[in-house]
C-alpha positions as a printed NumPy array, in Angstrom:
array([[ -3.885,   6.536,  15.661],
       [ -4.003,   2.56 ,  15.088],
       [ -2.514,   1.456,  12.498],
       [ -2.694,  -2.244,  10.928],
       [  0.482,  -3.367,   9.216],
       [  0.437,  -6.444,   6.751],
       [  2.308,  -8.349,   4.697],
       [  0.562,  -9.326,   1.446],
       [  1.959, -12.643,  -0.285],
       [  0.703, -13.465,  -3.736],
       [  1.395, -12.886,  -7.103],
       [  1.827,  -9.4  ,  -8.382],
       [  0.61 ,  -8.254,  -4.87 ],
       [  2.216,  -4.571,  -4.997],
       [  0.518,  -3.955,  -8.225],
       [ -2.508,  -5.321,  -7.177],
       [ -2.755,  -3.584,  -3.935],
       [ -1.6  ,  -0.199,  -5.455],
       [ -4.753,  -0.613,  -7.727],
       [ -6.618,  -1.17 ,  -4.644],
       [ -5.871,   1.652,  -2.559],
       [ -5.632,   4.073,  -5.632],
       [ -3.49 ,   7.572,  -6.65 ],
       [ -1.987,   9.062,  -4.022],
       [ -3.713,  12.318,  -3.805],
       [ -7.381,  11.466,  -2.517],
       [ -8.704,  13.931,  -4.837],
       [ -7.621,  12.196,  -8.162],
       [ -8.61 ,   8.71 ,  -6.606],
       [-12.193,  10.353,  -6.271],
       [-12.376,  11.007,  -9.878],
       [-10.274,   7.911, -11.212],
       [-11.182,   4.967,  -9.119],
       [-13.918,   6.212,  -6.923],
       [-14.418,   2.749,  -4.952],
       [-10.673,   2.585,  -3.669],
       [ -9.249,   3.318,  -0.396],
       [ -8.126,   6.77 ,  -0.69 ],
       [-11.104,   7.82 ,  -2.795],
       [-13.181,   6.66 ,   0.393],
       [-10.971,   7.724,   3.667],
       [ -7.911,  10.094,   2.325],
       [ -8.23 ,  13.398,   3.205],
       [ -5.479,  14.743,   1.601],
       [ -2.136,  13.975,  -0.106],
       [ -0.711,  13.707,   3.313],
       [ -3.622,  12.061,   5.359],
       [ -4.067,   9.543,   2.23 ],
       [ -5.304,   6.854,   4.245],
       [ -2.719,   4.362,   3.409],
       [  0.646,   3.274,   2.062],
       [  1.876,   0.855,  -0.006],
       [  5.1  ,   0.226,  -1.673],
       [  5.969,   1.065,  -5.093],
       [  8.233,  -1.727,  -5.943],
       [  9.566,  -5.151,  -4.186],
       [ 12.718,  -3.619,  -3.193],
       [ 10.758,  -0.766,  -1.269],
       [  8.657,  -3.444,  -0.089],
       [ 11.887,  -5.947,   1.061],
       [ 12.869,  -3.036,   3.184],
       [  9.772,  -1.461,   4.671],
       [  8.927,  -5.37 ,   5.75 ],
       [ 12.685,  -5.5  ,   7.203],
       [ 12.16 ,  -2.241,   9.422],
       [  8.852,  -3.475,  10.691],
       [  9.169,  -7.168,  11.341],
       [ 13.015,  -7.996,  10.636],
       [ 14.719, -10.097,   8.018],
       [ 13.051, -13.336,   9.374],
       [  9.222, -12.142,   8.137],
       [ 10.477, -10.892,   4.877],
       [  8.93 , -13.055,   1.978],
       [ 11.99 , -12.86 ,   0.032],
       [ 14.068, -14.374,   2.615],
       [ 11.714, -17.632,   2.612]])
């Protein structure tokens, strides 16, 4: 289906958008953070909604595949 890809600049971004889109499986999110992304649209562990990196390097090179070296924040 659609898909929306972004790049999120700011400080601490990956931990701040891993607290926002919550545990991976949808069912924990439901009873940990009940107002976050996969709590509200996962299905599953495997239809969670969304992804997010775990750490900048995963992030440096998931930006790279996407967009190229020219997009990547760390580059600028």
């Amino acid at each position: 289906g659609p898909s929306l890809i972004m790049v999120l600049t700011r400080w601490n971004a990956i931990a701040e958008w891993r607290r926002l889109i919550g545990t991976v499986d949808p069912e924990e999110a439901r009873l940990l953070s009940p107002e976050s992304i996969r709590a509200r649209f996962g299905i599953n562990i495997l239809k969670n909604a969304v992804h997010g990196a775990s750490n900048t390097l995963e992030a440096s090179e998931a930006i790279s595949r996407v967009f190229g070296d020219d997009e990547n924040p760390e580059n600028n």
